[in-house]
Coordinates of C-alpha atoms in Angstrom, one line a residue:
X1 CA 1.8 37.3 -20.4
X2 CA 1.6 34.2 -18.4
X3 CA 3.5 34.1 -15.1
X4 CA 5.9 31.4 -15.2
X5 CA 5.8 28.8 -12.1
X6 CA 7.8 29.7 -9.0
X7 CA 8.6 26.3 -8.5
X8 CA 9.9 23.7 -10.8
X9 CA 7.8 20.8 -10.6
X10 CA 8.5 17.4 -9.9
X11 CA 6.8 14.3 -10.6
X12 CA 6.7 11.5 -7.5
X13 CA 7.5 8.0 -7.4
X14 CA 5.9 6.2 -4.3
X15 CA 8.7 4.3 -2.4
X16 CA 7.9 0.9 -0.2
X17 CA 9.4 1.6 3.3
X18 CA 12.1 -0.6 2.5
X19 CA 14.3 -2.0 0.1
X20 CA 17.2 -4.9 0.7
X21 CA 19.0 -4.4 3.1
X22 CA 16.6 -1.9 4.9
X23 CA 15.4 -2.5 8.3
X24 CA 12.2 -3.9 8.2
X25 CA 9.5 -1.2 9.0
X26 CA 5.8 -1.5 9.1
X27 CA 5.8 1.3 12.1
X28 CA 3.4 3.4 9.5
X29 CA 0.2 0.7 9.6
X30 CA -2.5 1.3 11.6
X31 CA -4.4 -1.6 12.5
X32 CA -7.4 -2.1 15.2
X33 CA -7.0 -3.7 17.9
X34 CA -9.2 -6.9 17.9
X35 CA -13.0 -6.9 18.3
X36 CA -12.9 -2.9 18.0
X37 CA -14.7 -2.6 14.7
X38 CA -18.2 -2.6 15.3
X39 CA -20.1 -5.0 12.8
X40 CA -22.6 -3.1 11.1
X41 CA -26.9 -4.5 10.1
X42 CA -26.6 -6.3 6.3
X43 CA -29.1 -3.5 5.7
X44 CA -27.0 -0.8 6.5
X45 CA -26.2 1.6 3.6
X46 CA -23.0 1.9 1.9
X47 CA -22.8 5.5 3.0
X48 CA -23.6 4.7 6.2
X49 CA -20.5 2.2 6.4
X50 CA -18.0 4.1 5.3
X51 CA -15.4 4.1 8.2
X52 CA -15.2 0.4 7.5
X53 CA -13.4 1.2 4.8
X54 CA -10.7 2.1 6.8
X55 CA -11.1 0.6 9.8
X56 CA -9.8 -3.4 9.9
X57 CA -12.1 -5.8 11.0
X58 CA -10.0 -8.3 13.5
X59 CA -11.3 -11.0 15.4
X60 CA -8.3 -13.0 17.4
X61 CA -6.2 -11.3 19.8
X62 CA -2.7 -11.6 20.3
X63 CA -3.8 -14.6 22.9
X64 CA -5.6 -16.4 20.5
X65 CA -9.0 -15.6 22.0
X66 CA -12.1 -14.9 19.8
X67 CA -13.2 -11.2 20.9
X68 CA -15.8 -8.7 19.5
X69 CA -18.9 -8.5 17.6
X70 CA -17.2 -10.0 14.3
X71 CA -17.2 -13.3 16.2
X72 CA -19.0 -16.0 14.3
X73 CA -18.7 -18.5 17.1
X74 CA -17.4 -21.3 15.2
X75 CA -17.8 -24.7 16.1
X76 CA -14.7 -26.5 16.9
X77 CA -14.9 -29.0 14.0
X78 CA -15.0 -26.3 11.8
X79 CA -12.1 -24.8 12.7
X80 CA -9.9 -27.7 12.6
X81 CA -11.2 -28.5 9.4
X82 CA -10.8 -24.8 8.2
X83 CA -7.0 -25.4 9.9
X84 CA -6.4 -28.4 8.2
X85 CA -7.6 -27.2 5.0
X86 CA -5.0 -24.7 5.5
X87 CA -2.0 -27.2 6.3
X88 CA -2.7 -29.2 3.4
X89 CA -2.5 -26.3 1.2
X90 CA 0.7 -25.0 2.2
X91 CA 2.4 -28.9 1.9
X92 CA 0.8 -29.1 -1.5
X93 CA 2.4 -25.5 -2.5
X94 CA 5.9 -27.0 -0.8
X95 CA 6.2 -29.6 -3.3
X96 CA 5.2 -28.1 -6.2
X97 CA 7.4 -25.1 -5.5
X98 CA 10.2 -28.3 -5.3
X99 CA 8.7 -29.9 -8.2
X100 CA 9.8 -26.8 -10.2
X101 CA 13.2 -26.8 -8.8
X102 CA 13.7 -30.5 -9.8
X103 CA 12.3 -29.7 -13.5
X104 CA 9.3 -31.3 -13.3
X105 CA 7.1 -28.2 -14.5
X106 CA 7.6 -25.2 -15.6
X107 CA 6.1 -22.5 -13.4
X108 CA 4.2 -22.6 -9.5
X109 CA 3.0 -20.0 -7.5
X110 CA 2.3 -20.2 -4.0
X111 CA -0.4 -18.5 -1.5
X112 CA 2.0 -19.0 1.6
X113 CA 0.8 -16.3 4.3
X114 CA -2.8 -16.0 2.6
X115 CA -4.4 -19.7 3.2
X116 CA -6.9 -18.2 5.0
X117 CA -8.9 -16.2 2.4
X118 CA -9.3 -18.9 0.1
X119 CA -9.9 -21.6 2.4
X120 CA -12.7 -19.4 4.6
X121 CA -14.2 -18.6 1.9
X122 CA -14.2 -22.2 -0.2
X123 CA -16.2 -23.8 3.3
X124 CA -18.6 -20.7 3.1
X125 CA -20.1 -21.0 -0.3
X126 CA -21.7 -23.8 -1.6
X127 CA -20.0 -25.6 -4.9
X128 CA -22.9 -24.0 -7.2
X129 CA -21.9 -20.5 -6.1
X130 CA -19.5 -19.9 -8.7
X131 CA -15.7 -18.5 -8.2
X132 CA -13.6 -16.7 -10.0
X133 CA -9.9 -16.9 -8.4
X134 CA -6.6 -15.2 -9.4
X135 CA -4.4 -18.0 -8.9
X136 CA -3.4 -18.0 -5.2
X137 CA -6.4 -19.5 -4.6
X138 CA -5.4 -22.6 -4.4
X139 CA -6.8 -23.2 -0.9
X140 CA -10.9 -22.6 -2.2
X141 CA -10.1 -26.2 -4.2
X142 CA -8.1 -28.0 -1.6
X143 CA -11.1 -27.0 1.0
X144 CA -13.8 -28.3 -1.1
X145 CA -11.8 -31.7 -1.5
X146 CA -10.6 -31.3 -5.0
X147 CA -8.2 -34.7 -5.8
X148 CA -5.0 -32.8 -5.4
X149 CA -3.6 -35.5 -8.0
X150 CA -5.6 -34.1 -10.7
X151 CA -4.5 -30.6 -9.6
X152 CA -1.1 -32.1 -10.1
X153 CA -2.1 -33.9 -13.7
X154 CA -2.6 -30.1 -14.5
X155 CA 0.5 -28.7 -13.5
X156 CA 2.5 -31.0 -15.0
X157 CA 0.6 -30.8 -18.1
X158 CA 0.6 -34.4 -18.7
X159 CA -1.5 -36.8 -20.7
X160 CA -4.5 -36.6 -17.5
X161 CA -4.5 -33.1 -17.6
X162 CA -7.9 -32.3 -16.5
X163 CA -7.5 -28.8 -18.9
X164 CA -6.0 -31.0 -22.0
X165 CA -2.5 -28.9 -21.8
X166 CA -5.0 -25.8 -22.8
X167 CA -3.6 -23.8 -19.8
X168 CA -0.4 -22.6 -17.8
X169 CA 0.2 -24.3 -14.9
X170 CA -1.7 -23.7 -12.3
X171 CA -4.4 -22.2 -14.1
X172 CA -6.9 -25.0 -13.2
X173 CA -10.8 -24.8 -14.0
X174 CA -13.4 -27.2 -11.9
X175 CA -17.0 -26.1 -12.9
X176 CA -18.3 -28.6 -10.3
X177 CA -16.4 -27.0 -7.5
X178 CA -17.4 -23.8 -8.2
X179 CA -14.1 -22.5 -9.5
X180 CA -14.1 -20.6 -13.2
X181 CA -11.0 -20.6 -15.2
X182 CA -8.3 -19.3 -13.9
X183 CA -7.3 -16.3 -16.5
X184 CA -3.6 -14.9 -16.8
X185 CA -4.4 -11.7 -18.4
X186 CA -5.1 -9.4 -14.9
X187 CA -7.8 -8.0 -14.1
X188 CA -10.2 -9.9 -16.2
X189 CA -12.3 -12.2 -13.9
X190 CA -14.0 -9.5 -12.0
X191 CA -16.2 -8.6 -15.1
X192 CA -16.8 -12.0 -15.7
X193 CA -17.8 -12.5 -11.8
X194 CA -20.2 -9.2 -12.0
X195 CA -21.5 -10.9 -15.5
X196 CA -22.3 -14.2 -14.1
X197 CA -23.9 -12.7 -10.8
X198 CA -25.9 -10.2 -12.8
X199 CA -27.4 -13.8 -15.5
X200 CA -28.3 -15.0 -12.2
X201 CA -30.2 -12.5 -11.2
X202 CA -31.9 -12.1 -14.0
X203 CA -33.1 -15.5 -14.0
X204 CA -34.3 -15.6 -10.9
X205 CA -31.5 -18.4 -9.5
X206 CA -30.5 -18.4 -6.0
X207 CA -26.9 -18.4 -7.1
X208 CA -24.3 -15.9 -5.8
X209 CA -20.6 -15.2 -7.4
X210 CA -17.2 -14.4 -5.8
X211 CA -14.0 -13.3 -7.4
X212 CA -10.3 -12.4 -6.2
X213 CA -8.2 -9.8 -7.2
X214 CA -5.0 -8.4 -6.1
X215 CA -3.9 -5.1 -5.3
X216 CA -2.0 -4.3 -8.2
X217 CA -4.6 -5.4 -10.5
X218 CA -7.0 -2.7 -9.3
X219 CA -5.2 -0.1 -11.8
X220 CA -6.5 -2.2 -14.6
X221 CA -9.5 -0.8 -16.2
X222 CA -11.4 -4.0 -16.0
X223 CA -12.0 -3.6 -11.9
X224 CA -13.5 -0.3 -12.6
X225 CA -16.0 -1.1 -15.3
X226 CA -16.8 -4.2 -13.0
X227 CA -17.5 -1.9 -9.6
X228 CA -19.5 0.4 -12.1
X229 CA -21.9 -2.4 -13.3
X230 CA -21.9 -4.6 -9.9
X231 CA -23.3 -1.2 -8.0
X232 CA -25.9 -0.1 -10.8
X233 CA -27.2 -3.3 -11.6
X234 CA -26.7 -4.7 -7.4
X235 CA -25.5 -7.7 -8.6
X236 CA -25.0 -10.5 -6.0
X237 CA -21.4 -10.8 -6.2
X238 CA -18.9 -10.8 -3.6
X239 CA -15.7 -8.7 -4.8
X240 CA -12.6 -9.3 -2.7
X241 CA -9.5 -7.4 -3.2
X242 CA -6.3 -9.4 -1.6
X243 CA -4.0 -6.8 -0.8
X244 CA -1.0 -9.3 -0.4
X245 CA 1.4 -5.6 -0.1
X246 CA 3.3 -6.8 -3.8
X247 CA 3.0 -7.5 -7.5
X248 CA 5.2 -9.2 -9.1
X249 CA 8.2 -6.7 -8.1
X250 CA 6.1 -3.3 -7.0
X251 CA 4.7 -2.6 -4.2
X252 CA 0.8 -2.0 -3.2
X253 CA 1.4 2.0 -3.5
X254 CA 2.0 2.1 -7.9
X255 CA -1.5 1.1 -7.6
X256 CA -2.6 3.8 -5.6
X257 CA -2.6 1.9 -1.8
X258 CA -0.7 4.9 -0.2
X259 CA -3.2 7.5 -0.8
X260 CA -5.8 5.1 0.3
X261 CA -7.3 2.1 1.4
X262 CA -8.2 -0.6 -1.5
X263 CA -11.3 -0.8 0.1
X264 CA -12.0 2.7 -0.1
X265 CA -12.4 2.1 -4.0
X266 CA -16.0 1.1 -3.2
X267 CA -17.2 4.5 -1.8
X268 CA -17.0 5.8 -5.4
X269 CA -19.1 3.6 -6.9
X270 CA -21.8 3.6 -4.1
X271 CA -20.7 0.2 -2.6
X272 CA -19.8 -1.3 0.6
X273 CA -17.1 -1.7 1.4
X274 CA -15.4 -4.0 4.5
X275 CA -11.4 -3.8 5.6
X276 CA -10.6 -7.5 7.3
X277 CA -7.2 -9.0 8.6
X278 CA -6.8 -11.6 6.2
X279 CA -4.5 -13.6 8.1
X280 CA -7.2 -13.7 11.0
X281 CA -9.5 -17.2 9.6
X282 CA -12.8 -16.0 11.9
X283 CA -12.4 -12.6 10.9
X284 CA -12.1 -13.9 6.9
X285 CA -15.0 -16.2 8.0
X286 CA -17.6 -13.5 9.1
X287 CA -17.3 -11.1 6.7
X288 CA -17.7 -13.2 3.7
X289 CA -20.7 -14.4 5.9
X290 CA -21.8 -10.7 5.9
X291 CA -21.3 -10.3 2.5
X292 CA -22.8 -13.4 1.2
X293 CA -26.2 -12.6 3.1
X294 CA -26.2 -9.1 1.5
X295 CA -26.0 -10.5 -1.9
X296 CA -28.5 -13.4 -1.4
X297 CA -31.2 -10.9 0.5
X298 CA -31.0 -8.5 -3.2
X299 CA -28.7 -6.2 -1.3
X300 CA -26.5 -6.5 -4.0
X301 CA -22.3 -6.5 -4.1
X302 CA -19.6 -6.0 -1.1
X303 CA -16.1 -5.0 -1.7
X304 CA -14.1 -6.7 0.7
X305 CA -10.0 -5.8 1.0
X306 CA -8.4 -8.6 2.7
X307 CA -5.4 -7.3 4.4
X308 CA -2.8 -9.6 4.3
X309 CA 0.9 -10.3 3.1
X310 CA 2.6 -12.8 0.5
X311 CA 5.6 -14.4 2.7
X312 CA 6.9 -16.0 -0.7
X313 CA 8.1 -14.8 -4.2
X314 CA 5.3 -13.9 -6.7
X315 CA 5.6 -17.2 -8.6
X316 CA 9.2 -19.6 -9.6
X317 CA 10.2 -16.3 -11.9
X318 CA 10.4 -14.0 -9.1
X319 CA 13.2 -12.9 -6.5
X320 CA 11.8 -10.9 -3.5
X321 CA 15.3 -10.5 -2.2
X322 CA 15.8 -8.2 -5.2
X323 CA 13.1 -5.8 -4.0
X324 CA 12.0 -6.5 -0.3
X325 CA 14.1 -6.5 2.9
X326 CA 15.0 -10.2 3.7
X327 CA 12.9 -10.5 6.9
X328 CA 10.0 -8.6 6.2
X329 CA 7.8 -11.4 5.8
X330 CA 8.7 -12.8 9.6
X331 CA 8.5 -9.6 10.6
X332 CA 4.2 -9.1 9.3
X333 CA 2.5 -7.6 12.0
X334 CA -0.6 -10.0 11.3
X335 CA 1.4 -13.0 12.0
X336 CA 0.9 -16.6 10.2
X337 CA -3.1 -17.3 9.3
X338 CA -2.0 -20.9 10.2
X339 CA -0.5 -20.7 13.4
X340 CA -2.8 -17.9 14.7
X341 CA -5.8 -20.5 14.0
X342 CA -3.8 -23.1 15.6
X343 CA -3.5 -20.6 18.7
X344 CA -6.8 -20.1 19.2
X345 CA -7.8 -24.1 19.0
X346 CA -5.3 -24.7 21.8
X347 CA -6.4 -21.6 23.8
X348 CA -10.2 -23.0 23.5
X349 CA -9.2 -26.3 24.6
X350 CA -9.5 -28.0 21.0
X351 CA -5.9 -28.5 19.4
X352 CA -2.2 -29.2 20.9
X353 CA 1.0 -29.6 19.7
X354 CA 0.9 -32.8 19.4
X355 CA -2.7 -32.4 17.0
X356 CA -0.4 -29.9 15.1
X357 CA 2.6 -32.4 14.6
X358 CA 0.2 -35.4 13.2
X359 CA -2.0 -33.0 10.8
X360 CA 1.2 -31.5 9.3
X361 CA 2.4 -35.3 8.9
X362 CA -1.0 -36.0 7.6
X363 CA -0.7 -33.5 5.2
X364 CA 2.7 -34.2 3.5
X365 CA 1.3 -37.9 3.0
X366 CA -1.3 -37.0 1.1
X367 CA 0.4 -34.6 -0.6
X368 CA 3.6 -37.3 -1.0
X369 CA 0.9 -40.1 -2.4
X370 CA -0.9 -37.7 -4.7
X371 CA 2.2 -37.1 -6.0
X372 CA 3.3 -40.8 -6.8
X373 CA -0.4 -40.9 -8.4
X374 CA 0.6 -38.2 -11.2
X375 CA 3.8 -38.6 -11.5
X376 CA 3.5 -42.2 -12.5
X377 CA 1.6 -40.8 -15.3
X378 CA 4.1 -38.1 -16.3
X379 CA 5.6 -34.5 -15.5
X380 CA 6.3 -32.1 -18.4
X381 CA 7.8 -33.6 -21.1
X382 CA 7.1 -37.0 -20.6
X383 CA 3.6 -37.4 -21.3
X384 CA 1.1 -34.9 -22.5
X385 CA -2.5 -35.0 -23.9
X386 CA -3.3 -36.5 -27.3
X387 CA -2.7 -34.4 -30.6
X388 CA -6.9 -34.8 -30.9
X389 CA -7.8 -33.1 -28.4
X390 CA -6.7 -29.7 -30.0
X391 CA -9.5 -29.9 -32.4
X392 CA -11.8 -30.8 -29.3
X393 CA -14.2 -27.9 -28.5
X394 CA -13.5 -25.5 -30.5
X395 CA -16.8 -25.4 -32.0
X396 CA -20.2 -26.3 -31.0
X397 CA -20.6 -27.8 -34.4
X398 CA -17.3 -28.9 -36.1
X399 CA -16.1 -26.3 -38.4
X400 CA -15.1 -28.3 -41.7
X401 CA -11.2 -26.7 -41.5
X402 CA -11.2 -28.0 -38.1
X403 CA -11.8 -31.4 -40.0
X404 CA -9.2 -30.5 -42.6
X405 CA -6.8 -29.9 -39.9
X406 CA -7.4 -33.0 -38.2
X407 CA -7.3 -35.1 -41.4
X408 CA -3.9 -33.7 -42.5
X409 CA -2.2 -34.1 -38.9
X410 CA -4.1 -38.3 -39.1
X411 CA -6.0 -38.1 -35.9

């Protein structure tokens, strides 16, 4: 006879540390101080690296100063251009996020709080490395001097729509700046990143792939078949995980972030793995550097969790206050990636105030004029691409009911 179970069991439902109207608490995190993680050789081997799975790579100190073997000793140009990149961004994601509000398009998502990942990265690479972004990666287009006009013709959907009304907005695709199509089904442009890294391998090109996931995505199958073929075939691919602490309305621990680090995900499949303070721009900065010379050297992928924290709602459908104490994006122990980079130009004798006031400025005039620019062609509803274009590209070679179609509709 089989002995029945002493204890009833139970079945548990991990629990953020707060809800509305909770205190905020992020007493439970443990991060390292800055410059304490030790940067490893590019040659090291994956199970040789482990702890930096769980450590967190950190770079500026609470003063703003650059500390620690993670240092990449930026010049200061760099910086304010990495800085500025990151200003603009947040001013273009402020009037869009209005721009919904006054009816002008249907749906926006911002990156506020996680400028830096994108941005860093965008000025690393070169163009013909090819991305493959989630869509807060805004910043990787805005760095690389994308018009921000034609970013706009896109998410209005309007008759300059770069994507020919093909997409959600948002969704943009820019082949020449290195950025794939943005895909809305989760999950899905980490194969494609492993795919395209692996054809340019085989070829024999020099070119390298990176691609952006969040941490809620990782429960989708699609991340695991990608780590699976990135590690056996070492494909040159750079695999960042932005653990921004929430999906839409759940927090990082459905997917698994309570029992362990996202980066920890890589020791499994025989991968690297780095754990960086994604609000900190050098630290961002020098390990996609790391990274990026592992995959062009034929050492093959790095997983890369970029700790950071999204200070605003998912997208225009979502309320945080519904799920998330009120405060708790003031209250991120990682600060603002913007002010902290700000910080340390002033505390190195490069930036002031003053700088800060007239790039801000800066940035809402470009921003403001872009706008003028698309908005004189249209926002949704008043202008869109032409009827042709939908039986554009569908076929290498013209199918004859895509001629059928086109003559009964007269275009």
């Amino acid at each position: 006879m089989k002995k029945p179970n002493t204890q009833a069991l139970s079945l548990r439902v991990p629990e953020p540390s707060g809800r509305p109207g909770d205190p905020t608490d992020f007493s439970h995190l443990k991060l390292d101080p800055a410059g304490a993680v030790e940067r490893p050789e590019v040659s090291t081997k994956p199970f040789d690296m482990r702890d930096h799975a769980f450590r967190l790579v950190r770079v500026l100190d609470e003063e703003g100063k650059a500390v620690g073997p993670w240092n990449p000793k930026l010049d200061p140009e760099t910086l304010r251009r990495g800085l500025k990149a990151m200003i603009l961004t947040r001013a273009f994601d402020d009037r869009m996020h209005r721009a919904h509000r006054q009816g002008k398009t249907s749906f926006y998502m911002k990156c506020t709080g996680e400028e830096a990942i994108a941005v860093a990265q965008g000025m690393i690479l070169s163009r013909e490395d090819m991305g493959f972004p989630t869509y807060r990666q805004q910043g990787l287009l805005i760095a690389r001097g994308y018009p921000l006009a034609t970013m706009m013709n896109q998410i209005y959907s309007n008759a300059e729509d770069p994507i020919k009304g093909r997409q959600l907005p948002i969704m943009y695709s820019a082949k020449d700046y290195g950025f794939f199509t943005i895909s809305g089904n989760l999950g899905t442009q980490v194969p494609q990143a492993v795919g395209w890294a692996m054809a340019s391998a085989y070829k024999g090109d020099d070119k390298i792939a990176i691609t952006w996931i969040g941490d809620g995505a990782t429960a989708e199958g699609d991340f695991h078949n990608a780590l699976t073929f990135a590690s056996v075939y070492r494909a040159p691919v750079i695999l960042n995980i932005v653990n921004n602490q929430w999906a839409i309305s759940s927090f990082m621990g459905i997917a698994g972030g309570l029992e362990t680090t996202f980066a920890s995900k890589a020791i499994g499949y025989g991968l690297p793995a780095l754990r960086v303070d994604g609000n900190d721009f050098l630290a961002v900065w020098a390990a996609t550097q790391w990274a990026e010379e592992r995959a062009r050297s034929n050492q093959g992928a790095t997983v890369i969790e970029m700790f950071t924290y999204r200070g605003a709602p998912h997208s225009t459908s979502d309320d945080p206050s519904r799920y998330r104490p009120a405060d708790e994006a003031d209250k991120w122990p990682l600060g603002d990636p913007v002010m902290r980079l700000k910080q340390h130009l002033i505390a190195i004798g490069e930036w002031s105030d003053d700088q800060q006031t007239a790039a801000e400025a800066d940035a809402v005039d470009q921003v403001r004029a872009a706008g003028k620019e698309s908005e004189a062609i249209g926002t949704l509803g008043q202008s869109r691409p032409s009827v042709k274009t939908m039986f554009e590209e569908v076929y290498a070679t013209e199918d004859w009911r895509i001629t059928e179609q086109r003559r009964e509709v007269g275009v």
